Each structure stands twice: as C-alpha cells, then as structure tokens.
Tab-separated table of C-alpha atoms and ligand atoms in Angstrom:
chain	number	residue	atom	x	y	z
A	105	MET	CA	7.477	38.570	-4.472
A	106	PRO	CA	8.121	36.215	-7.014
A	107	PRO	CA	4.832	34.714	-7.835
A	108	TYR	CA	3.664	32.128	-6.594
A	109	GLU	CA	5.450	28.430	-8.243
A	110	ASP	CA	3.889	25.428	-7.257
A	111	LYS	CA	6.840	22.859	-6.582
A	112	LEU	CA	5.104	19.850	-5.556
A	113	LYS	CA	2.921	20.163	-8.406
A	114	GLN	CA	4.281	16.431	-9.238
A	115	ILE	CA	3.489	14.676	-7.005
A	116	THR	CA	0.593	13.324	-7.873
A	117	ARG	CA	1.500	11.706	-11.098
A	118	GLU	CA	5.303	10.480	-8.983
A	119	GLU	CA	4.312	6.703	-9.607
A	120	LEU	CA	6.835	6.016	-7.171
A	121	ILE	CA	6.789	6.295	-3.335
A	122	THR	CA	10.401	6.973	-3.604
A	123	ASN	CA	9.875	10.373	-5.333
A	124	LYS	CA	6.779	11.729	-4.149
A	125	LEU	CA	9.099	11.874	-0.277
A	126	LYS	CA	11.821	13.379	-3.579
A	127	LEU	CA	9.875	16.177	-3.698
A	128	VAL	CA	8.651	17.119	0.040
A	129	TYR	CA	11.823	16.848	1.379
A	130	GLN	CA	13.110	19.564	-1.820
A	131	GLU	CA	10.330	21.474	-0.702
A	132	ILE	CA	11.058	21.957	3.286
A	133	LYS	CA	14.512	22.340	2.208
A	134	LEU	CA	13.634	25.315	0.377
A	135	LYS	CA	12.516	26.673	3.801
A	136	PHE	CA	13.873	24.196	6.520
A	137	ASN	CA	17.849	23.521	5.108
A	138	PHE	CA	18.604	21.967	8.516
A	139	ILE	CA	16.679	19.666	7.938
A	140	ASP	CA	19.128	16.157	6.775
A	141	ARG	CA	16.442	13.457	6.572
A	142	ILE	CA	13.609	11.768	5.917
A	143	SER	CA	12.905	8.086	6.330
A	144	LEU	CA	10.346	5.637	6.852
A	145	ALA	CA	10.103	2.794	8.638
A	146	LEU	CA	7.416	-0.616	8.225
A	147	TYR	CA	5.786	-2.465	10.492
A	148	ASP	CA	5.171	-5.560	10.120
A	149	ALA	CA	2.799	-6.205	12.773
A	150	GLU	CA	2.912	-10.886	12.739
A	151	CYS	CA	7.225	-10.143	13.495
A	152	ASP	CA	7.146	-7.262	15.491
A	153	THR	CA	9.774	-5.970	12.529
A	154	LEU	CA	10.808	-2.547	11.174
A	155	THR	CA	12.192	-2.175	7.907
A	156	THR	CA	12.742	0.621	6.475
A	157	TYR	CA	11.664	1.306	3.355
A	158	ILE	CA	12.152	5.292	2.044
A	159	HIS	CA	13.893	7.388	2.714
A	160	CYS	CA	15.549	10.986	1.395
A	161	THR	CA	18.732	12.588	3.058
A	162	SER	CA	21.872	14.897	2.461
A	163	ASN	CA	24.429	12.812	4.362
A	164	GLY	CA	23.945	9.212	3.244
A	165	ASP	CA	21.706	7.047	5.448
A	166	PRO	CA	22.312	5.534	8.600
A	167	LEU	CA	19.572	3.563	8.537
A	168	SER	CA	18.869	1.875	4.359
A	169	LEU	CA	18.407	-2.330	4.618
A	170	TYR	CA	17.582	-1.882	8.228
A	171	GLN	CA	15.153	-3.897	10.325
A	172	SER	CA	14.937	-3.645	14.244
A	173	ARG	CA	11.977	-5.248	16.741
A	174	LEU	CA	9.999	-2.553	18.029
A	175	SER	CA	9.985	-3.968	21.384
A	176	ASP	CA	13.167	-3.295	21.071
A	177	SER	CA	12.670	0.396	21.890
A	178	LYS	CA	10.835	1.325	24.797
A	179	SER	CA	10.334	5.398	23.714
A	180	LEU	CA	8.976	3.934	19.968
A	181	GLN	CA	6.219	1.851	21.721
A	182	GLU	CA	5.036	4.180	23.634
A	183	ILE	CA	5.037	6.480	20.180
A	184	ALA	CA	2.929	3.085	18.213
A	185	LYS	CA	0.613	2.217	21.315
A	186	THR	CA	0.208	6.793	22.174
A	187	GLY	CA	-0.293	8.057	18.405
A	188	ASP	CA	1.802	10.920	19.144
A	189	PRO	CA	3.917	12.386	17.811
A	190	ARG	CA	7.784	12.568	19.498
A	191	ILE	CA	9.654	15.585	19.788
A	192	VAL	CA	12.745	15.368	20.565
A	193	ASN	CA	15.543	18.685	20.211
A	194	ASP	CA	19.331	17.450	22.261
A	195	MET	CA	18.914	13.502	21.279
A	196	SER	CA	21.955	13.930	23.416
A	197	VAL	CA	19.496	12.630	25.852
A	198	PHE	CA	19.986	9.162	23.962
A	199	ASP	CA	23.136	8.654	24.480
A	200	SER	CA	22.216	6.760	28.011
A	201	VAL	CA	20.572	4.254	26.628
A	202	LYS	CA	22.083	1.322	24.350
A	203	LYS	CA	20.718	0.618	20.627
A	204	ARG	CA	21.645	0.241	17.986
A	205	HIS	CA	19.219	2.448	16.185
A	206	SER	CA	19.751	5.133	16.967
A	207	ASP	CA	23.658	5.450	17.929
A	208	ARG	CA	23.705	4.661	13.909
A	209	ILE	CA	21.398	7.426	13.503
A	210	LYS	CA	23.896	9.393	15.932
A	211	LYS	CA	26.869	8.237	14.409
A	212	TYR	CA	25.530	10.789	11.384
A	213	GLY	CA	25.820	13.390	13.399
A	214	PHE	CA	21.883	14.309	14.077
A	215	LYS	CA	21.525	15.850	17.088
A	216	SER	CA	17.178	16.475	16.504
A	217	SER	CA	14.497	13.709	16.070
A	218	TYR	CA	11.098	14.357	15.418
A	219	THR	CA	9.044	10.421	15.053
A	220	TYR	CA	5.415	10.948	13.200
A	221	PRO	CA	3.296	7.523	13.708
A	222	ILE	CA	1.335	6.355	11.060
A	223	TYR	CA	-2.227	5.226	11.657
A	224	ASN	CA	-4.414	4.497	9.114
A	225	LYS	CA	-7.830	4.270	11.565
A	226	ASN	CA	-6.978	1.812	13.913
A	227	GLN	CA	-3.798	0.350	12.042
A	228	PHE	CA	-0.639	1.394	13.161
A	229	TYR	CA	2.061	1.003	9.930
A	230	GLY	CA	4.187	2.385	11.268
A	231	PHE	CA	7.170	6.052	11.503
A	232	ILE	CA	8.110	8.319	9.478
A	233	PHE	CA	11.531	9.386	11.645
A	234	ILE	CA	13.046	13.721	10.443
A	235	ASN	CA	16.783	14.405	11.822
A	236	SER	CA	18.541	17.248	12.040
A	237	THR	CA	22.983	18.147	12.490
A	238	GLN	CA	21.228	20.892	14.301
A	239	LEU	CA	20.170	20.931	17.876
A	240	ASN	CA	16.794	22.578	18.423
A	241	ALA	CA	15.845	22.300	14.289
A	242	PHE	CA	11.663	20.893	15.489
A	243	THR	CA	10.604	24.443	16.941
A	244	ASP	CA	6.383	25.493	16.936
A	245	ASP	CA	7.373	27.706	13.412
A	246	VAL	CA	9.035	24.550	12.435
A	247	LEU	CA	6.346	21.872	13.373
A	248	GLU	CA	3.231	23.567	11.994
A	249	GLN	CA	5.082	24.164	8.202
A	250	ILE	CA	5.919	20.962	7.848
A	251	THR	CA	3.464	18.960	10.027
A	252	PRO	CA	1.591	18.582	7.120
A	253	LEU	CA	3.479	17.866	4.860
A	254	ILE	CA	4.344	15.193	6.291
A	255	HIS	CA	1.212	13.945	7.073
A	256	LEU	CA	0.789	14.336	3.166
A	257	ILE	CA	3.601	11.563	2.933
A	258	ALA	CA	1.780	9.637	5.713
A	259	ALA	CA	-1.624	9.760	3.575
A	260	PHE	CA	0.436	8.775	0.011
A	261	THR	CA	2.064	5.528	2.025
A	262	VAL	CA	-1.207	3.695	3.897
A	263	ILE	CA	-3.115	4.282	-0.132
A	264	GLU	CA	-0.851	2.401	-1.703
A	265	PHE	CA	-0.605	0.102	0.810
A	266	SER	CA	-4.337	-0.158	1.130
A	267	ILE	CA	-4.191	-0.597	-2.904
A	268	ILE	CA	-1.854	-3.269	-2.457
A	269	ASN	CA	-4.174	-4.880	0.319
A	270	THR	CA	-7.676	-5.188	-2.022
A	271	LEU	CA	-5.112	-6.820	-4.646
A	272	THR	CA	-3.792	-9.583	-2.028
A	273	SER	CA	-7.197	-10.072	-1.259
A	274	THR	CA	-9.085	-10.092	-3.925
A	275	VAL	CA	-6.163	-12.769	-5.128
A	276	LYS	CA	-6.880	-14.946	-1.988
A	277	THR	CA	-10.942	-15.501	-2.402
A	278	ALA	CA	-10.729	-16.368	-5.662
A	279	LEU	CA	-8.788	-18.865	-4.390
A	280	VAL	CA	-10.685	-20.092	-1.711
A	281	MET	CA	-13.096	-19.725	-4.378
A	282	SER	CA	-12.142	-21.713	-7.326
A	283	HIS	CA	-10.738	-24.227	-4.569
A	284	HIS	CA	-12.096	-25.343	-1.785
A	285	ARG	CA	-9.901	-26.347	-0.080
A	286	ASP	CA	-6.544	-25.255	-1.159
A	287	PRO	CA	-3.954	-26.692	-0.311
A	288	GLU	CA	-1.189	-23.774	-0.507
A	289	THR	CA	-2.578	-22.440	3.512
A	290	GLY	CA	-2.174	-18.719	4.206
A	291	GLU	CA	0.717	-20.326	7.294
A	292	HIS	CA	2.772	-20.672	3.710
A	293	LEU	CA	1.995	-17.151	1.765
A	294	ASP	CA	2.980	-15.450	4.709
A	295	ARG	CA	6.154	-17.839	5.914
A	296	MET	CA	7.437	-17.635	2.199
A	297	ALA	CA	7.053	-13.604	2.636
A	298	ARG	CA	9.235	-13.090	5.471
A	299	TYR	CA	11.230	-15.708	3.264
A	300	SER	CA	11.063	-13.229	0.707
A	301	ARG	CA	12.515	-10.362	2.677
A	302	LEU	CA	15.188	-12.571	4.343
A	303	ILE	CA	17.077	-12.279	1.237
A	304	ALA	CA	16.457	-9.873	-0.429
A	305	MET	CA	17.541	-7.882	1.926
A	306	GLY	CA	20.999	-10.113	2.044
A	307	VAL	CA	21.174	-9.784	-2.157
A	308	ALA	CA	20.552	-5.269	-2.052
A	309	ARG	CA	23.440	-4.314	-2.743
A	310	GLN	CA	24.859	-7.234	-5.162
A	311	TYR	CA	21.933	-6.678	-7.408
A	312	ASN	CA	20.954	-2.717	-6.140
A	313	LEU	CA	17.652	-3.015	-4.825
A	314	ASN	CA	16.560	-0.944	-2.820
A	315	ASP	CA	14.007	-0.740	1.005
A	316	GLU	CA	11.351	0.328	-1.605
A	317	THR	CA	11.794	-2.799	-4.001
A	318	ILE	CA	12.165	-5.450	-1.548
A	319	GLU	CA	9.323	-4.626	0.651
A	320	HIS	CA	7.860	-5.320	-2.351
A	321	ILE	CA	8.427	-8.283	-3.109
A	322	TYR	CA	7.538	-8.839	0.414
A	323	LEU	CA	3.720	-7.189	-0.579
A	324	PHE	CA	3.860	-8.825	-3.729
A	325	ALA	CA	5.066	-12.544	-2.584
A	326	PRO	CA	2.329	-14.307	-1.555
A	327	LEU	CA	0.704	-13.577	-4.911
A	328	HIS	CA	2.833	-15.179	-6.902
A	329	ASP	CA	0.636	-18.022	-7.266
A	330	VAL	CA	-2.556	-16.352	-8.700
A	331	GLY	CA	-2.106	-18.931	-11.286
A	332	LYS	CA	-3.364	-21.988	-9.300
A	333	ILE	CA	-6.662	-20.665	-9.808
A	334	ALA	CA	-7.240	-21.856	-13.313
A	335	ILE	CA	-5.723	-25.663	-12.001
A	336	PRO	CA	-8.525	-28.075	-11.910
A	337	ASP	CA	-8.360	-29.078	-8.032
A	338	LYS	CA	-7.365	-33.350	-9.604
A	339	ILE	CA	-4.037	-32.011	-10.369
A	340	LEU	CA	-3.394	-30.311	-8.041
A	341	LEU	CA	-4.758	-31.978	-5.339
A	342	LYS	CA	-3.908	-35.035	-6.631
A	343	PRO	CA	-2.556	-36.736	-3.670
A	344	GLY	CA	0.394	-38.547	-5.063
A	345	LYS	CA	2.654	-37.758	-8.953
A	346	LEU	CA	2.021	-36.383	-11.798
A	347	THR	CA	2.115	-37.444	-15.341
A	348	PHE	CA	3.854	-35.964	-17.999
A	349	GLU	CA	0.442	-34.581	-19.299
A	350	GLU	CA	-0.876	-33.316	-15.818
A	351	PHE	CA	2.694	-31.657	-14.948
A	352	GLU	CA	1.681	-30.074	-18.441
A	353	LEU	CA	-1.377	-28.529	-17.752
A	354	MET	CA	0.152	-27.866	-14.297
A	355	LYS	CA	3.313	-25.442	-15.445
A	356	THR	CA	0.632	-23.002	-17.432
A	357	HIS	CA	0.281	-21.965	-13.983
A	358	THR	CA	2.541	-19.836	-13.680
A	359	SER	CA	1.555	-17.849	-18.177
A	360	LYS	CA	-2.328	-18.058	-17.116
A	361	GLY	CA	-1.418	-16.118	-13.101
A	362	LEU	CA	-0.283	-13.553	-15.576
A	363	GLU	CA	-2.979	-13.529	-17.173
A	364	ILE	CA	-5.405	-13.430	-14.779
A	365	ILE	CA	-3.172	-10.902	-12.369
A	366	ASN	CA	-3.413	-8.242	-16.443
A	367	THR	CA	-6.906	-8.933	-15.918
A	368	ILE	CA	-7.171	-8.037	-11.954
A	369	LEU	CA	-4.750	-4.805	-12.432
A	370	ASP	CA	-6.729	-3.790	-15.991
A	371	ASN	CA	-10.341	-4.190	-13.408
A	372	TYR	CA	-9.780	-2.431	-11.459
A	373	GLN	CA	-7.624	0.460	-12.548
A	374	LEU	CA	-5.247	-0.359	-11.591
A	375	ASP	CA	-1.967	-0.383	-14.631
A	376	GLY	CA	-0.590	2.757	-13.332
A	377	MET	CA	0.209	1.154	-9.935
A	378	GLN	CA	3.834	0.598	-8.609
A	379	HIS	CA	5.607	-1.982	-9.672
A	380	THR	CA	3.675	-3.590	-11.483
A	381	ALA	CA	7.177	-4.998	-13.689
A	382	ILE	CA	8.133	-6.722	-9.779
A	383	LEU	CA	4.474	-8.563	-9.746
A	384	ARG	CA	4.152	-9.568	-12.740
A	385	SER	CA	7.896	-11.188	-13.017
A	386	ILE	CA	7.464	-12.401	-10.035
A	387	ILE	CA	4.075	-14.499	-10.750
A	388	LEU	CA	5.293	-14.820	-14.635
A	389	SER	CA	8.975	-16.236	-13.387
A	390	HIS	CA	9.367	-17.768	-10.408
A	391	HIS	CA	9.748	-21.087	-11.968
A	392	GLU	CA	12.711	-20.705	-14.130
A	393	LYS	CA	15.611	-22.607	-13.271
A	394	MET	CA	19.259	-20.920	-13.685
A	395	ASN	CA	20.355	-23.464	-16.497
A	396	GLY	CA	17.632	-22.998	-18.459
A	397	LYS	CA	15.904	-25.922	-17.837
A	398	GLY	CA	12.522	-24.067	-15.739
A	399	TYR	CA	9.272	-22.652	-17.423
A	400	PRO	CA	7.453	-21.076	-18.869
A	401	ASP	CA	10.353	-19.120	-21.138
A	402	GLY	CA	13.091	-21.927	-20.548
A	403	LEU	CA	15.610	-18.076	-18.922
A	404	VAL	CA	19.305	-18.930	-18.504
A	405	ALA	CA	20.585	-16.976	-15.040
A	406	ASN	CA	20.350	-13.043	-14.946
A	407	GLU	CA	18.106	-13.503	-17.984
A	408	ILE	CA	15.750	-14.447	-15.097
A	409	PRO	CA	14.605	-11.516	-13.781
A	410	ILE	CA	16.007	-11.622	-9.497
A	411	ALA	CA	13.211	-11.011	-7.426
A	412	ALA	CA	12.172	-14.313	-9.308
A	413	ARG	CA	14.936	-15.939	-7.934
A	414	ILE	CA	14.537	-14.224	-5.137
A	415	ILE	CA	11.115	-16.677	-4.554
A	416	ALA	CA	11.975	-19.047	-6.009
A	417	VAL	CA	14.023	-20.192	-3.485
A	418	ALA	CA	11.757	-18.788	-0.593
A	419	ASP	CA	8.968	-20.528	-2.271
A	420	VAL	CA	11.424	-24.406	-2.471
A	421	PHE	CA	12.310	-23.940	0.726
A	422	ASP	CA	8.533	-23.561	2.110
A	423	ALA	CA	7.276	-26.095	-0.092
A	424	LEU	CA	10.224	-28.909	0.586
A	425	THR	CA	9.149	-27.823	4.422
A	426	SER	CA	5.456	-28.376	4.376
A	427	LYS	CA	2.711	-30.639	4.050
A	428	ARG	CA	1.438	-30.994	0.556
A	429	PRO	CA	-1.388	-32.777	-0.985
A	430	TYR	CA	1.922	-35.188	-2.937
A	431	LYS	CA	4.925	-34.962	0.126
A	432	GLU	CA	5.354	-35.148	4.192
A	433	ALA	CA	7.269	-32.135	4.838
A	434	TRP	CA	11.074	-32.225	5.388
A	435	SER	CA	12.668	-31.413	8.221
A	436	ASN	CA	14.876	-27.345	8.145
A	437	ASP	CA	18.149	-30.042	7.587
A	438	GLU	CA	17.586	-32.216	4.636
A	439	ALA	CA	15.250	-28.465	3.011
A	440	PHE	CA	19.201	-27.262	3.881
A	441	ALA	CA	20.679	-29.987	1.852
A	442	GLU	CA	18.835	-30.184	-1.126
A	443	LEU	CA	19.072	-26.507	-1.990
A	444	LYS	CA	22.437	-26.481	-2.134
A	445	ARG	CA	22.173	-29.474	-3.763
A	446	ILE	CA	19.828	-28.059	-7.071
A	447	SER	CA	21.455	-24.554	-5.424
A	448	ASN	CA	24.040	-23.215	-8.891
A	449	ASP	CA	21.994	-25.361	-10.563
A	450	GLU	CA	18.401	-24.865	-10.612
A	451	LEU	CA	18.234	-22.385	-7.911
A	452	ASP	CA	20.256	-18.968	-7.968
A	453	ALA	CA	23.011	-19.750	-5.396
A	454	ASP	CA	23.315	-15.562	-4.252
A	455	CYS	CA	19.124	-15.844	-2.232
A	456	VAL	CA	20.469	-19.295	-1.252
A	457	ASP	CA	23.049	-18.515	0.766
A	458	ALA	CA	20.852	-15.342	1.722
A	459	LEU	CA	18.471	-17.866	2.885
A	460	LEU	CA	20.620	-20.975	5.073
A	461	LYS	CA	22.937	-17.539	6.969
A	462	ASN	CA	20.228	-16.897	8.160
A	463	ARG	CA	18.235	-19.915	10.451
A	464	LYS	CA	17.599	-18.400	13.325
A	465	VAL	CA	15.039	-15.166	11.483
A	466	ILE	CA	14.141	-18.735	9.530
A	467	GLU	CA	13.167	-20.415	12.516
A	468	ARG	CA	11.126	-17.506	14.443
A	469	ILE	CA	10.325	-17.558	10.950
A	470	GLN	CA	8.271	-20.406	11.330
A	471	SER	CA	7.653	-20.108	14.981
A	472	LEU	CA	4.822	-17.753	13.534
A	473	PHE	CA	3.885	-19.134	11.535
A	474	VAL	CA	2.409	-23.003	12.222
A	475	ASP	CA	0.356	-24.565	9.479
A	476	SER	CA	-3.784	-24.556	11.069
A	477	GLU	CA	-4.463	-28.279	10.690
D	86	LIG	P1	4.510	-26.713	-4.570
D	86	LIG	O1	4.275	-27.713	-4.336
D	86	LIG	O2	4.336	-25.345	-4.103
D	86	LIG	O3	5.751	-27.022	-5.531
D	86	LIG	C1	7.137	-25.306	-5.032
D	86	LIG	C2	8.218	-26.157	-6.005
D	86	LIG	O4	9.054	-26.489	-4.125
D	86	LIG	C3	8.595	-26.917	-6.643
D	86	LIG	O5	8.141	-26.075	-8.067
D	86	LIG	C4	9.868	-27.235	-7.157
D	86	LIG	O6	10.487	-26.810	-7.070
D	86	LIG	C5	10.082	-27.493	-5.672
D	86	LIG	N1	9.541	-29.070	-4.745
D	86	LIG	C6	8.669	-29.340	-4.297
D	86	LIG	N2	8.460	-31.106	-3.772
D	86	LIG	C7	10.014	-30.648	-4.069
D	86	LIG	C8	11.209	-31.455	-3.612
D	86	LIG	O7	10.969	-32.996	-3.451
D	86	LIG	N3	12.314	-31.850	-4.355
D	86	LIG	C9	13.289	-30.753	-5.186
D	86	LIG	N4	14.067	-30.466	-5.857
D	86	LIG	N5	11.944	-29.471	-5.513
D	86	LIG	C10	10.470	-29.968	-5.114
D	86	LIG	P2	7.419	-27.391	-9.346
D	86	LIG	O8	8.753	-28.743	-9.603
D	86	LIG	O9	7.220	-26.873	-10.873
D	86	LIG	O10	6.093	-28.021	-8.943
D	86	LIG	C11	4.494	-27.429	-9.186
D	86	LIG	C12	3.662	-27.202	-8.816
D	86	LIG	O11	2.685	-28.619	-9.242
D	86	LIG	C13	4.045	-27.288	-7.723
D	86	LIG	O12	3.779	-25.583	-6.403
D	86	LIG	C14	2.407	-27.650	-6.505
D	86	LIG	O13	1.221	-28.109	-6.446
D	86	LIG	C15	2.588	-29.677	-8.172
D	86	LIG	N6	2.903	-30.499	-8.368
D	86	LIG	C16	4.804	-30.294	-8.706
D	86	LIG	N7	4.310	-31.574	-8.756
D	86	LIG	C17	3.492	-32.675	-8.534
D	86	LIG	C18	3.340	-33.575	-7.843
D	86	LIG	O14	3.496	-34.852	-8.252
D	86	LIG	N8	2.426	-33.312	-7.325
D	86	LIG	C19	1.418	-33.485	-7.192
D	86	LIG	N9	-0.539	-33.833	-6.918
D	86	LIG	N10	1.775	-31.792	-7.435
D	86	LIG	C20	2.786	-31.715	-7.714
D	87	LIG	C1	14.634	5.504	19.667
D	87	LIG	O1	14.630	4.240	19.014
D	87	LIG	O2	13.439	5.957	20.110
D	87	LIG	C2	14.616	6.804	18.844
D	87	LIG	C3	15.354	6.777	17.762
D	87	LIG	C4	14.966	7.587	16.502
D	87	LIG	O3	14.120	8.126	16.850
D	87	LIG	O4	14.952	7.888	16.171
D	88	LIG	C1	11.695	-11.285	8.604
D	88	LIG	O1	10.377	-10.150	8.900
D	88	LIG	O2	12.250	-10.236	7.342
D	88	LIG	C2	12.202	-11.585	9.470
D	88	LIG	C3	11.432	-11.608	10.716
D	88	LIG	C4	12.664	-11.583	12.003
D	88	LIG	O3	13.410	-10.229	12.255
D	88	LIG	O4	12.549	-12.399	13.202
D	89	LIG	FE1	4.124	-21.546	-9.153
D	90	LIG	FE1	3.898	-21.230	-3.940
C-alpha cells in the first residue's frame, strides 16, 4: 500500500469556497467515481428564495445561475424543516411531480440524489445536493464515507457566512451610532441588495460572473455607503439641496468608506477574507458614471468594476423610489423613465435593462421590504 497522502491538506489554505468544494469533490471522485455533481444552494428566508452558490460537476451544470422558491418544493421544505437529509436512489419517483428544478436535474441524467440541509444551530442556511447518474448510488457504505466530507463543506460555508455577518453587523452598528437618525433605512439596504442580485444574475453570462461572485455582490451591497459614517449629520440629514461645498464633502463618503472598511478588515484580521476586492470596488466606485463624470476617480465605462456598476443601478433605483430627507419617493414608472434617461450616459445599460426587465420581481421585493416609519 502506498504511504498515506493527505489530499485535503490545502483545504484550509484555499480562499474560495468553490476551490474548497473542488478539493472535496476530487477526494470523493477518487473513491466513488460515479458521483457526478455536488452543488450548494443558499436560502434567503425573507424572500423564500434558494439560489445556487457553488457547484462541482463532471458533466455541465444544470442549475448554475438558478433561483427558485423553497415553498415550491414540498419535499425540500420538509428536509429544511426537519433537518434530516434525504436519499433518493431512484429519481424517477419525481416523474409524477412537475418541477422545474427536478426537470433540469433529470435532463442531465441524474438518477440518485442525496440532499443535505445546512444548519448553524437553529438557523437554516441552504442545501448541499449530491447527484449521481447511477441508480442506487447512495448505499450505506458510500454515505458513511462521504457524509463527514459534506459536513466539512457545510462547516466552511457557515464560517464564511458568520464572518460576513459580523462585518455587516459592525457596519450597521457604526452607522446607527454615528447618525442617531439614519436616513437610509434597513429596508433600503434589504431592497437594494436584492435588486443587486437580480441585476447580477441578469448580466452574469455577459460579464462572466459565477454564482459565488453574485452571492458576494448581494451580501456586500448593504455596505456600499459605509463612508456615510464619516459625513456630518447637518449634511447627511439636510432637508434641502446641498451647496457645492457640502456636496464636495458628501462625495468623500466613497474614499472614506474604503478607509473605514480597510480599518475594519484589518482590526478583525479579515484581510484574507474572500472577495475583499469586490467589497472594496463596491464601496469606492459606486458613484462612478459611464461617461467619466462620476466620482471619486472619474473612471470611464468598463474601467468601472462590474460589481460597482451593478450596485450603482440598484442604489439609484432605490434612492429614486424612496423618501429621502431631500426628496419625496418617486413612483416606479417615474423611476423607470429616469433610469432609461441616464442609461448608457451614467449607468451601465446592460445593468439597467437587467433590472427593468423584471418589474414583477421588483414589485415583490418592494412588497417584502416596506419602510418601517
Ligand atoms: P442617496 O440619497 O442614497 O442617493 C444615491 C444616488 O441616487 C445619488 O448619488 C444619485 O446618483 C441618485 N439620485 C438620487 N436622487 C436622484 C434624482 O432625483 N435624480 C437622479 N438622476 N438621480 C438621483 P449622488 O448624487 O452622488 O449623491 C450621493 C449622496 O449624497 C446621496 O445618496 C445623498 O445622501 C446625498 N445627496 C445628494 N444630493 C443631495 C441633496 O440635494 N440634499 C441632501 N441632503 N443630500 C444629497
Ligand atoms: C426536489 O425538488 O425535491 C427534488 C430535487 C432534488 O432532489 O434535487
Ligand atoms: C432576488 O432576491 O434575487 C429575487 C427575489 C424574488 O425572487 O422575489
Ligand atoms: Fe453612496
Ligand atoms: Fe445608498
């Protein structure tokens, strides 16, 4: 027998969850070559949506860039509720039930599935799906050997999300402490995060964004205005139009935001956190304009990082449709017309289209997150 070699050694070094999953997948394939797919979908409890997060597969992925409602699948709902994994060794049992999700899975020839709910204490995070093109793939022996590896992936996912949660909570706390009366409500942040995800999914193929990147754009969106911590109340909460000087100061919320987030990342020793480049670009560049007339750097068109272009559209749309100390809320029709007017010149046209195409989803998001005052 060859000497033992730890093929998972790299797993704690890898930055991206996608790469951690790849290592586990290779390890599983070595023993059980008939396992063809592992994928992880995250649950957004407030929207009841399940969104693909990461996956590994040997034959193309049926469910990347995919979103569904948990309430659309009784069986998945049951797994989420009980916390018990489900093994299906002959997926033809689903033949009678018409489901988009299972249909897409079946087209790829998967015959067995193992569905594992990810829990952190009482909180349900999402599912890990493992599939095989063979019937009866998940025997007791297979389960016994792969289950610890699945727990490992679940644990890494939970760690990653606890870190981001801590970061977001820190920033929200700082905003509340610095501005007793925060003009940008929690609901603004909730809505614009969902608009950002919607836009990111819409432009994903064009701009080569994978599911992991989309999820991080969504998670980081609420942090875009962290720099407003540094803006005095008399400017931030001013009921009327800002003077030239006041707006010049207001504009520094982008670069000050970057300083603040760098300090936080440094203090919490999160410098190695995944996707900090996305986070930094969102904070620094969300007020750049396509024509180069934005701030702080006057970047032009695709010099502006795609994550910042996505956030800009989501932010402007929600600013228009919300009440601000300096303006009333606009109707969706008025906001749509304004977005079309500044599309291309100021905002990325693909991102504007991706949002405006989805009026139904926008309205659903608006109905789920209503300003509380
Ligand atoms: P905010 O209120 O979150 O607005 C974000 C962005 O939405 C604005 O970035 C702007 O691009 C867009 N926006 C808001 N209202 C309108 C509008 O009526 N028409 C168009 N086309 N776009 C609009 P901007 O201009 O860089 O401002 C950044 C931040 O500065 C704003 O964030 C707000 O906090 C503050 N601010 C801007 N103008 C005023 C103002 O006249 N009075 C006060 N008190 N604050 C202002
Ligand atoms: C379901 O929607 O319950 C079946 C699909 C799957 O197990 O992946
Ligand atoms: C999203 O949050 O990405 C969309 C929400 C929905 O499907 O209603
Ligand atoms: Fe801003
Ligand atoms: Fe904002």
